[in-house]
CSV table of C-alpha atoms in Angstrom, one decimal:
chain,number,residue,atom,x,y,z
A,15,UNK,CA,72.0,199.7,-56.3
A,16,UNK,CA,75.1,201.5,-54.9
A,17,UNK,CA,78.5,200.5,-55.8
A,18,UNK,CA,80.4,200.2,-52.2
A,19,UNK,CA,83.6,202.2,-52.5
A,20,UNK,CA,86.6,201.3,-50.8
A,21,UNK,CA,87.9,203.6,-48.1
A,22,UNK,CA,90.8,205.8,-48.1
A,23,UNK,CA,93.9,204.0,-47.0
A,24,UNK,CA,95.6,205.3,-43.9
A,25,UNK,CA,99.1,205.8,-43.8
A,26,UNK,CA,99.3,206.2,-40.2
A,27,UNK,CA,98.5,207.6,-37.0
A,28,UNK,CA,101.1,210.0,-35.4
A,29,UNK,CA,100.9,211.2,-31.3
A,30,UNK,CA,101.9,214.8,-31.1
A,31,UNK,CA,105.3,216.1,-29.1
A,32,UNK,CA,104.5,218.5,-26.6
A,33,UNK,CA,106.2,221.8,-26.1
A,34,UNK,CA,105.7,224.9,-24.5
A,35,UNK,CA,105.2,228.0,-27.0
A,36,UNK,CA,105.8,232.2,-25.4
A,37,UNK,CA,104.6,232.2,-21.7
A,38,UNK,CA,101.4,231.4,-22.9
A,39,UNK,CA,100.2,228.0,-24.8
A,40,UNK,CA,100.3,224.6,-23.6
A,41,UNK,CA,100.8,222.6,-27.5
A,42,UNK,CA,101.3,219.8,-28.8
A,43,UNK,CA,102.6,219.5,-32.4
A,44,UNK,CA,101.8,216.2,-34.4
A,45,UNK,CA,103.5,218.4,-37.3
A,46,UNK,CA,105.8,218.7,-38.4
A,47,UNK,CA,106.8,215.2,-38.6
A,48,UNK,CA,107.4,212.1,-39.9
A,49,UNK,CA,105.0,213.0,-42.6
A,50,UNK,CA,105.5,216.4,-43.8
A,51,UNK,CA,106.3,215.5,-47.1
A,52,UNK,CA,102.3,213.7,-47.4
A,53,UNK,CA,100.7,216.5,-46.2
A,54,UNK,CA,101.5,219.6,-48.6
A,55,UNK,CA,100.5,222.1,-48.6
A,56,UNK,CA,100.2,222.0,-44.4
A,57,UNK,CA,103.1,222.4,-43.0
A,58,UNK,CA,102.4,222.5,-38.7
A,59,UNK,CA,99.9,221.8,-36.6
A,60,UNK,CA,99.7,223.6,-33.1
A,61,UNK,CA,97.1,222.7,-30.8
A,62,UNK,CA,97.4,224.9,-27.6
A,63,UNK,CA,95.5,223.3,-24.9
A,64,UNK,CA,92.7,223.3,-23.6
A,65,UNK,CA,94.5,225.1,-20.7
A,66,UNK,CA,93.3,227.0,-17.9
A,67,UNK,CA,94.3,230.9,-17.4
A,68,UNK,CA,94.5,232.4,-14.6
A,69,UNK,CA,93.1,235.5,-14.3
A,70,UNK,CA,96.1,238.7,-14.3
A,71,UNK,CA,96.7,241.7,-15.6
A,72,UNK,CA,99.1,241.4,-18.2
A,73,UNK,CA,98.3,239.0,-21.3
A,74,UNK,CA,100.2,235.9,-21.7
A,75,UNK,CA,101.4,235.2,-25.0
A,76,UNK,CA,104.3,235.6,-27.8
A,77,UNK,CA,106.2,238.4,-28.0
A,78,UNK,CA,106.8,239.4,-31.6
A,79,UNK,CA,108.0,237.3,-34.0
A,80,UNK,CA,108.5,237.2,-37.6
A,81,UNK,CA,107.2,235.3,-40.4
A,82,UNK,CA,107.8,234.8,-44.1
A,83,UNK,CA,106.8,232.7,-47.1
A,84,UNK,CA,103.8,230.8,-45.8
A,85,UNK,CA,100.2,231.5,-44.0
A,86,UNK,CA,99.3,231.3,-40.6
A,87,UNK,CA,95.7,230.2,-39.8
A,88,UNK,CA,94.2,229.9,-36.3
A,89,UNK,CA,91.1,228.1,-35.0
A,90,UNK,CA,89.6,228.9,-31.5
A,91,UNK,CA,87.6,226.8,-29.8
A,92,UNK,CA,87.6,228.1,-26.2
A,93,UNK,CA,88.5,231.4,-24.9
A,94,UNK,CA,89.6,234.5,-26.8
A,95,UNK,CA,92.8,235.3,-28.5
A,96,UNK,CA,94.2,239.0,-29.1
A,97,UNK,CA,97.3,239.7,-32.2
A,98,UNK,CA,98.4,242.5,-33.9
A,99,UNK,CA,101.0,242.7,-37.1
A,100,UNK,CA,103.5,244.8,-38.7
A,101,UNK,CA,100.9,245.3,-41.6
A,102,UNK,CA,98.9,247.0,-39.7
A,103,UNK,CA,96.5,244.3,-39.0
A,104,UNK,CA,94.7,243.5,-35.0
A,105,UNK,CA,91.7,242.0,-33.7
A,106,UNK,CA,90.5,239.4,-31.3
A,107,UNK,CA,88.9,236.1,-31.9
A,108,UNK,CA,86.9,233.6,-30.0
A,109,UNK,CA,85.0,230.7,-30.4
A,110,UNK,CA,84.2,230.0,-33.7
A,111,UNK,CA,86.1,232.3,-35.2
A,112,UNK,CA,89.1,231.7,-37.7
A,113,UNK,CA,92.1,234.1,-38.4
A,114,UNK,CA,93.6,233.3,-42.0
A,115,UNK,CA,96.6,235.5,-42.3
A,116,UNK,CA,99.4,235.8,-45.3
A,117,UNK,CA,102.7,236.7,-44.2
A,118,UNK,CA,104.1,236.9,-47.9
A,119,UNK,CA,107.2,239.2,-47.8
A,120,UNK,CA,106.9,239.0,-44.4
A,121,UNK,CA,106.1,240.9,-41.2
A,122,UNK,CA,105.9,241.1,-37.7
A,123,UNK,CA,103.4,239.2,-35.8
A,124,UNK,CA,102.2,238.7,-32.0
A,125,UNK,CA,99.6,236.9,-30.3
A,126,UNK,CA,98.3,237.2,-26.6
A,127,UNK,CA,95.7,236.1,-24.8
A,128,UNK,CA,92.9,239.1,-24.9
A,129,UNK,CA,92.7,241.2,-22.0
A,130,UNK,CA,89.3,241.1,-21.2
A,131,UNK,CA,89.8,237.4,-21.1
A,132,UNK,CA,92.8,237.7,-19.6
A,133,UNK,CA,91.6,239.4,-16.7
A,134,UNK,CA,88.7,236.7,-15.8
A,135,UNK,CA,90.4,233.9,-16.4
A,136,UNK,CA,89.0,230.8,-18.2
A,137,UNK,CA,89.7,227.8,-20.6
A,138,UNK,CA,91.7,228.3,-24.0
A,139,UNK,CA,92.0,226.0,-26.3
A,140,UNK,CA,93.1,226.7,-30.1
A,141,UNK,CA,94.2,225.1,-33.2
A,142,UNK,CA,97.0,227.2,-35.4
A,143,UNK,CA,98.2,225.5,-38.7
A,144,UNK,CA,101.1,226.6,-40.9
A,145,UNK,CA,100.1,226.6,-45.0
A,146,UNK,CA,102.7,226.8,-47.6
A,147,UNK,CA,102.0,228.8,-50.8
A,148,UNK,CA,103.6,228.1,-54.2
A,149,UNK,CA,106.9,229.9,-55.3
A,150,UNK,CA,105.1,232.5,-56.8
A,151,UNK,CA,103.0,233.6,-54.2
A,152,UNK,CA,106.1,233.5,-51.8
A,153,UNK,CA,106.4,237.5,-51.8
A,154,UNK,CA,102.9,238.6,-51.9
A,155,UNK,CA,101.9,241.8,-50.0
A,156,UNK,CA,101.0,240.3,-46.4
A,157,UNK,CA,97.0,239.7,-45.5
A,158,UNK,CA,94.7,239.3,-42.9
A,159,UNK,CA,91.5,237.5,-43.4
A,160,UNK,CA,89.1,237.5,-40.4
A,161,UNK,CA,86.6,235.2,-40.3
A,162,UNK,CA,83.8,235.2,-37.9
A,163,UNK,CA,82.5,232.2,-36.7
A,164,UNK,CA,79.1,233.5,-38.7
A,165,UNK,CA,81.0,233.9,-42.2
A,166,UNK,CA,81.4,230.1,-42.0
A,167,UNK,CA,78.8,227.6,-43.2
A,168,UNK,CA,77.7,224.7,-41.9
A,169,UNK,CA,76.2,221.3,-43.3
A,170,UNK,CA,74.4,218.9,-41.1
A,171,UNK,CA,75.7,215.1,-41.3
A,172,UNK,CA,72.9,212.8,-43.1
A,173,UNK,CA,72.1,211.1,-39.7
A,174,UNK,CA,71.8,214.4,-37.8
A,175,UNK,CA,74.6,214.0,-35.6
A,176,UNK,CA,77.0,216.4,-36.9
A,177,UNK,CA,77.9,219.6,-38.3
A,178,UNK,CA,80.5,220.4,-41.1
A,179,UNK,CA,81.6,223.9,-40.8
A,180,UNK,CA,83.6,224.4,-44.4
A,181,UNK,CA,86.4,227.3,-43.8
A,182,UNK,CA,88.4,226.7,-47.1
A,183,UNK,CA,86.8,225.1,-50.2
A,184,UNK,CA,84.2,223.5,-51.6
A,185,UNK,CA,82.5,220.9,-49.7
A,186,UNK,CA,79.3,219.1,-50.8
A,187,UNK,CA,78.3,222.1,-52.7
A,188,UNK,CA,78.8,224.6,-49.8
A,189,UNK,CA,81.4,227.3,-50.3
A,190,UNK,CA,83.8,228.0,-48.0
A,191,UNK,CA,84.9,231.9,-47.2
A,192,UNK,CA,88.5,231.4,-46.7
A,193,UNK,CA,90.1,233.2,-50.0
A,194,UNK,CA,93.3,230.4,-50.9
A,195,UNK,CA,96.6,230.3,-53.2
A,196,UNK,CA,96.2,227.0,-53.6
A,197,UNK,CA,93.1,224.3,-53.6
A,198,UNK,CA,92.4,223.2,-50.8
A,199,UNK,CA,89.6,221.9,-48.0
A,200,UNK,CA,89.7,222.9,-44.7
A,201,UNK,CA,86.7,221.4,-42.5
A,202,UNK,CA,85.7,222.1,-38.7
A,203,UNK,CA,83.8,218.4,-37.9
A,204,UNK,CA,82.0,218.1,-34.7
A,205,UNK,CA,80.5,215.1,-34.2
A,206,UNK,CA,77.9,213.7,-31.7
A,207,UNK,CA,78.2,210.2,-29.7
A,208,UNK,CA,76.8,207.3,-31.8
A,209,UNK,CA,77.6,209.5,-35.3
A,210,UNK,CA,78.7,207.5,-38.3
A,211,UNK,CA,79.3,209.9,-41.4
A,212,UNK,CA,81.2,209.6,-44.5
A,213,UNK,CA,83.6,212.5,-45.8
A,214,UNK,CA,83.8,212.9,-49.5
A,215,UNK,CA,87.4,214.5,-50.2
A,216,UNK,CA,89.6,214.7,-53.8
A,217,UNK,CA,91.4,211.6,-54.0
A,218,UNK,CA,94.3,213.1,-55.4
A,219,UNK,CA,94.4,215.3,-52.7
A,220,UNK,CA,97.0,215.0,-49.5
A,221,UNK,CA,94.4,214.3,-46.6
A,222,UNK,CA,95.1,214.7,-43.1
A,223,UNK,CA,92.4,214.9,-40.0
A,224,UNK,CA,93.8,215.9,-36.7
A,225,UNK,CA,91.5,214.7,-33.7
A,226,UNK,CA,91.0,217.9,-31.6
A,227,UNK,CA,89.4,216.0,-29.3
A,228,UNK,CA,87.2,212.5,-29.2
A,229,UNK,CA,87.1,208.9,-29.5
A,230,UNK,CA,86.6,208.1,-33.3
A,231,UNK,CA,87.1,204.8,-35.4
A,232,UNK,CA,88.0,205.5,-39.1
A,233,UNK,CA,87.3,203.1,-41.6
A,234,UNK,CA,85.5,200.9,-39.7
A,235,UNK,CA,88.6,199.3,-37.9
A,236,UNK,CA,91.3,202.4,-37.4
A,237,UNK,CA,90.9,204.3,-34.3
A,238,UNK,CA,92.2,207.0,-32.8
A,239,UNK,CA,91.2,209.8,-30.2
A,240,UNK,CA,92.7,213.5,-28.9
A,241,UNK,CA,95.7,214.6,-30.1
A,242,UNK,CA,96.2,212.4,-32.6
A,243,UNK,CA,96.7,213.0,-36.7
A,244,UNK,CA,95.7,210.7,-39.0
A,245,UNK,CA,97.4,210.8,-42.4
A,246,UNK,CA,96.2,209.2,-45.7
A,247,UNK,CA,96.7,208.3,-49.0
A,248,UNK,CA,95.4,208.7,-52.4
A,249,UNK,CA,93.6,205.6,-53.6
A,250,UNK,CA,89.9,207.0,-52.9
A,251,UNK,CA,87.8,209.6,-51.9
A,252,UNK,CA,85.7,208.1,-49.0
A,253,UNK,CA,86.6,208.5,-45.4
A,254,UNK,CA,84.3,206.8,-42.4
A,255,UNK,CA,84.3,207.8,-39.4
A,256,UNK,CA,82.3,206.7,-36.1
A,257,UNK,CA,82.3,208.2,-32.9
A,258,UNK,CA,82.5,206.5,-29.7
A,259,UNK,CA,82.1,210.0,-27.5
A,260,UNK,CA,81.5,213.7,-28.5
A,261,UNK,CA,84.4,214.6,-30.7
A,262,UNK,CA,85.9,217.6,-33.2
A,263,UNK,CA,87.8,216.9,-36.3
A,264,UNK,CA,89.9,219.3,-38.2
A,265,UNK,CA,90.2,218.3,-41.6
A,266,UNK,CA,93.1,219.3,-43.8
A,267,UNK,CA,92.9,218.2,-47.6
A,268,UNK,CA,94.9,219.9,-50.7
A,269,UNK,CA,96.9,219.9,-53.4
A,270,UNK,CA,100.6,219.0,-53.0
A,271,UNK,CA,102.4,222.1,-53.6
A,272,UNK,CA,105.3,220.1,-56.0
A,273,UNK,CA,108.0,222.5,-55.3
A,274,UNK,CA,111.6,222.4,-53.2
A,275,UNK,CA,111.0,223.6,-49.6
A,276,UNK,CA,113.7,224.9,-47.3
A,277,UNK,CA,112.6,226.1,-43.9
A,278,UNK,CA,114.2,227.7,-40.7
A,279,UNK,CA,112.1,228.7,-37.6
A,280,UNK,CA,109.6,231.5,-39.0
A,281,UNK,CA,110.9,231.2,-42.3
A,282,UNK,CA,109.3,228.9,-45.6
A,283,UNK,CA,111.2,229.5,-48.7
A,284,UNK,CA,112.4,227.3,-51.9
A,285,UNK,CA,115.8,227.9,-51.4
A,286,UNK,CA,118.1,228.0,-48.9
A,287,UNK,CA,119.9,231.9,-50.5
A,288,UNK,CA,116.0,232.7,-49.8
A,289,UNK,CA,116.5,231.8,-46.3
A,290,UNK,CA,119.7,234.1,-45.4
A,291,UNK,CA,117.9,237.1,-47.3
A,292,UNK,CA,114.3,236.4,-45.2
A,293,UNK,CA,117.0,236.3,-41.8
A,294,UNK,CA,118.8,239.5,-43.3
A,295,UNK,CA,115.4,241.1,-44.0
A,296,UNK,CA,114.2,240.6,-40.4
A,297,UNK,CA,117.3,241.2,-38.7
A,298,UNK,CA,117.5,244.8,-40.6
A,299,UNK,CA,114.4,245.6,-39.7
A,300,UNK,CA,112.3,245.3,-43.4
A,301,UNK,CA,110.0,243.2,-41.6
A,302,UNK,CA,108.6,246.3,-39.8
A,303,UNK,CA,108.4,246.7,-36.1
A,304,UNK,CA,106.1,247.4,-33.6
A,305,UNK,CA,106.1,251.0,-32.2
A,306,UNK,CA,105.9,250.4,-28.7
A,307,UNK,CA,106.1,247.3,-26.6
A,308,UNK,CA,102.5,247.7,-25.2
A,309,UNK,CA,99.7,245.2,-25.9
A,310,UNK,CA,96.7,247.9,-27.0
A,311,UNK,CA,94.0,244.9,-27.6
């Protein structure tokens, strides 16, 4: 017979603030928050809509924009996203697809809606998290990892009414292909009306799963639905969740990164000296720049 295990506690269940990001994203940010701390190594949670674009001309977007110290990693699930970086680095991605990139010493980076998409119009909707990376990572040379919605596995839920798609990690002996600097899970959960599956995480990991969008009950008497994170604690591995209506889970689970954090905008350091050299860097152009101010996507 099976020993019953208890569930994960939950800490609580945080409602995003909404905000407006460039001339182009609708978001609301449940992170960073209250809970920061809890969560290490994620740092900010973004969800831009889902919004509809009209159709034009000229991409909406963010100009560019530096970034230093941390990753930036971006999850599409409607529409089609265009970037480019000082590194060198451009692409597009769409639904499915994940963009894991490393700003390290840091660079410049921008981000538009793609122009083909762009032109006709449609729904985006998106999900772009902020990871930190330990002290000694804080420099590396920057990196872009794309990851097609085909690079990333799936696993089907024991009752059949869900999918798993692992981007970071090891799940249930399925690999992710997201290369890290720390350990970590990162999961893409879409679950069916009527599912009831169990997540098997670390315990000693920090654990938070965002609701992209849904109706879900966690732990048999917890609820909560779009927009909302849920953040947990660290007295088991077990996490239930049913689903009163279609619904998408990101999950975010790591290892705390135990090291001093000092941020300002773009910027994630350890101190706050590293802070006035990443603005000094930037500001004297070390970051790179773009050569011209047209979007070539």
């Amino acid at each position: 017979m099976e020993t019953a295990t208890t569930p994960r506690r939950i800490f609580q269940v945080i409602d995003g603030n909404k905000k407006f990001v460039g001339d182009g994203f609708d978001v609301t940010s449940p992170m960073p928050g209250p809970r920061i701390r809890q969560l290490s190594p994620f740092l900010l949670i973004d969800h831009t809509g889902p919004m509809e674009v009209a159709p034009t001309d000229a991409p909406l977007g963010t100009p560019p924009h530096p970034h230093r110290g941390f990753e930036t990693v971006t999850v599409v699930y409607q529409g089609y996203l265009a970037h480019r970086d000082t590194a060198g680095y451009s692409g597009k991605i769409g639904p499915g697809d994940v963009q894991w990139m490393t700003a390290g010493s840091g660079l410049l980076h921008e981000e538009r809606h793609e122009r083909e998409f762009a032109k006709e119009g449609g729904t985006l909707e998106l999900a772009q998290l902020w990871v930190n990376v330990p002290k000694k990572d804080k420099m590396a040379t920057p990196r872009y990892q794309e990851l097609p919605a085909t690079s990333i596995p799936s696993l089907e839920t024991p009752d059949g009414l869900g999918t798993i798609r692992i981007i970071a990690g090891d799940y249930e002996g399925t690999h992710g292909p997201a290369e890290t600097f720390s350990p970590m899970i990162m999961l893409d959960v879409h679950l069916a009306k009527g599912a009831d599956a169990t997540l098997h995480l670390p315990a000693d990991y920090n654990v938070g799963i965002y609701v992209v969008k849904g109706d879900v009950t966690f732990n048999g008497d917890r609820p909560a639905k779009t927009k909302q994170l849920v953040v947990f604690g660290w007295d088991s591995s077990d996490i239930s969740v049913t689903c009163a209506e279609d619904s998408i889970l990101l999950v975010l689970a790591g290892e705390p990164i135990e090291e001093p954090l000092a941020t300002y905008g773009p910027f994630v350091m350890n101190t706050n000296k590293e802070l006035i050299q990443a603005m000094a860097d930037f500001e004297n152009g070390s970051m790179g720049k773009f050569e011209d101010d047209e979007h070539e996507h």
